[in-house]
XYZ file of C-alpha atoms in Angstrom:
156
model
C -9.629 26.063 -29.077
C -9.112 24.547 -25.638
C -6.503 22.288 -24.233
C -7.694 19.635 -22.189
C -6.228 16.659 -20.295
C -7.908 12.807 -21.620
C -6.199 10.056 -19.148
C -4.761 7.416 -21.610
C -3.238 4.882 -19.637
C -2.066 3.831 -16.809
C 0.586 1.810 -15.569
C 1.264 0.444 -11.780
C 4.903 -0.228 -11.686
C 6.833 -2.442 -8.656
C 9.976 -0.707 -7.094
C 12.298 -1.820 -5.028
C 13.725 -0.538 -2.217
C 16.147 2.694 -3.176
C 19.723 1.936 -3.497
C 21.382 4.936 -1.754
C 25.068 6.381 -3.774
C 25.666 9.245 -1.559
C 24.535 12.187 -0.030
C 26.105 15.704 1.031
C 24.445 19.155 2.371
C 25.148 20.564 -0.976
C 23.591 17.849 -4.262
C 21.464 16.430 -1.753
C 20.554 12.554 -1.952
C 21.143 10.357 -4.990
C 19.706 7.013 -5.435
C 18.637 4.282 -8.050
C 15.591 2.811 -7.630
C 15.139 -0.933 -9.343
C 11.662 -0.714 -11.628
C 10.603 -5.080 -11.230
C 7.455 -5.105 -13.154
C 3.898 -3.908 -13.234
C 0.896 -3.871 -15.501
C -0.330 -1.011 -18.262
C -4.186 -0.532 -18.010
C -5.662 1.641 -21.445
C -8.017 4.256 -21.060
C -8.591 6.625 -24.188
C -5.855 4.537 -25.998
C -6.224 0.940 -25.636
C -3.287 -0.658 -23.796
C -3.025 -3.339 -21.686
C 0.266 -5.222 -20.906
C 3.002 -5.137 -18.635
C 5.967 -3.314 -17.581
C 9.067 -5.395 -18.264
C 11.639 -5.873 -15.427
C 15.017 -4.112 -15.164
C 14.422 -0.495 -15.697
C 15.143 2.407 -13.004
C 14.340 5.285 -11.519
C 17.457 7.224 -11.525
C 16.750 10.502 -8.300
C 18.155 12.971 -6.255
C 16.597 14.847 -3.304
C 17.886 18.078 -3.274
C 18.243 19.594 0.565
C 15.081 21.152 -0.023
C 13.313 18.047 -0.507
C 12.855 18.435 -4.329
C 13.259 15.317 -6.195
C 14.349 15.509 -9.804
C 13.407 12.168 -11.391
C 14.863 10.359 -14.352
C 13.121 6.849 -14.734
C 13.586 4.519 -17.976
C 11.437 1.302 -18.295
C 9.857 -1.074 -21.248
C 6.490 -2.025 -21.697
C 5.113 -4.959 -23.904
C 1.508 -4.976 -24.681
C -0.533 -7.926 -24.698
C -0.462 -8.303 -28.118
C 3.016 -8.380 -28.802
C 3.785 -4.667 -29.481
C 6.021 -2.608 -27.030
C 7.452 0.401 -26.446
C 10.409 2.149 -23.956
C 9.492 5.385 -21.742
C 11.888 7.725 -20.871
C 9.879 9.813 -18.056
C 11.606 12.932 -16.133
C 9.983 15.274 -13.802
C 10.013 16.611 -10.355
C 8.398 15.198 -6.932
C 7.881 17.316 -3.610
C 6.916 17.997 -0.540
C 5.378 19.718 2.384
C 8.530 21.320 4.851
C 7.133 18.700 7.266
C 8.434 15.797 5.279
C 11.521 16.563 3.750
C 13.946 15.248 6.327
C 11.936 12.108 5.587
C 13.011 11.914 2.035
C 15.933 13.110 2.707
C 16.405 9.996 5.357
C 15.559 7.712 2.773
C 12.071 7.592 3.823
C 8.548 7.640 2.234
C 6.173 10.466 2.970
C 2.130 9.438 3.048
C 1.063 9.418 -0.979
C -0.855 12.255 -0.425
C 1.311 14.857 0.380
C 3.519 14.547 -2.582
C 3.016 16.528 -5.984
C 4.938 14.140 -8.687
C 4.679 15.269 -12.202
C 6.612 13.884 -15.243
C 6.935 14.339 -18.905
C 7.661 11.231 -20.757
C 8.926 10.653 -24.067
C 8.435 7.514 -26.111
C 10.325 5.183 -28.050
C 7.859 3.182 -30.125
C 8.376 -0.093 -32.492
C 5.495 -0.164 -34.280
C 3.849 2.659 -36.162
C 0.621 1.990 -34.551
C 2.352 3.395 -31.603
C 2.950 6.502 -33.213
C 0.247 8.620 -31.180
C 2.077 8.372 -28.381
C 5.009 10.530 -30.277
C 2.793 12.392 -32.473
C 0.927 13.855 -29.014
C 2.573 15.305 -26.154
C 1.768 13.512 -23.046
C 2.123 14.414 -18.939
C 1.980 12.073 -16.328
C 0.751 12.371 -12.411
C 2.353 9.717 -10.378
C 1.486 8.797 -6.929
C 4.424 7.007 -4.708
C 3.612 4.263 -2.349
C 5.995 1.417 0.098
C 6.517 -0.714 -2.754
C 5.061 0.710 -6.121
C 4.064 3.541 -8.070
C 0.717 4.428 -9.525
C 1.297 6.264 -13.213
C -1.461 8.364 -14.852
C -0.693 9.239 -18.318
C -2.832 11.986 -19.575
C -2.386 12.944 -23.666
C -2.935 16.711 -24.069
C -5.758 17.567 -26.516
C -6.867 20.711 -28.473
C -10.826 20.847 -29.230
């Protein structure tokens, strides 16, 4: 039996602009960035929705230009269901950008490899696939929002 990758959903999130905390040679750069809204799109599972305001994406860019993610959101589905992600991973890239990041800047969308694993909180046990399956998720940074591919492992 093979693993393979289904996409499930997707979600495009707003952001605001990062809130910079601090920054030394040594932890690199930590900031909190505001999570406004967004929609859910379904793909193998059928979600549609929104994200809900107020959550964050809590990072820090390490001097290497390694960003170790922590982001925490809501989403409510059009038909009145909802659930919370909890979604942690890792975002480089190329040498040529990093003092970019590290400036509080935004590299071209292309050159970054962004990679979560999210966990779920559900409310509703039709929800329950989405903690019964374990889930990755390729994101794609832009100016003002991110693009969030949730793919559900599968074994055939």
């Amino acid at each position: 039996m093979e693993p393979k990758l289904i996409k499930a959903f997707e979600i495009r999130a707003r952001v605001g602009a990062p809130t910079f905390i601090g920054q030394d040679g040594k932890s690199g750069r930590r900031q909190l960035i505001a999570i406004t809204g967004g929609e859910i799109v379904g793909f193998a599972l059928p979600f549609d929705g929104v994200v809900l305001p107020d959550g964050v994406d809590s990072q820090v860019v390490r001097p290497n230009g390694r960003a170790e993610l922590s982001a925490r959101y809501g989403v409510r589905l059009h038909d009145g269901r909802s659930f919370y992600i909890q979604n942690d991973g890792i975002r480089t890239v190329p040498a040529e950008y990093v003092e970019t990041v590290l400036s509080g800047g935004i590299a071209p969308a292309e050159v970054y490899y962004c990679v979560t694993r999210p966990q779920f909180e559900v409310y509703d046990e039709s929800l329950e696939i989405l903690n019964e399956r374990v889930f990755i998720c390729n994101a794609t940074r832009y100016p003002d929002s991110i693009s969030l591919e949730y793919y559900m492992v599968v074994v055939e």
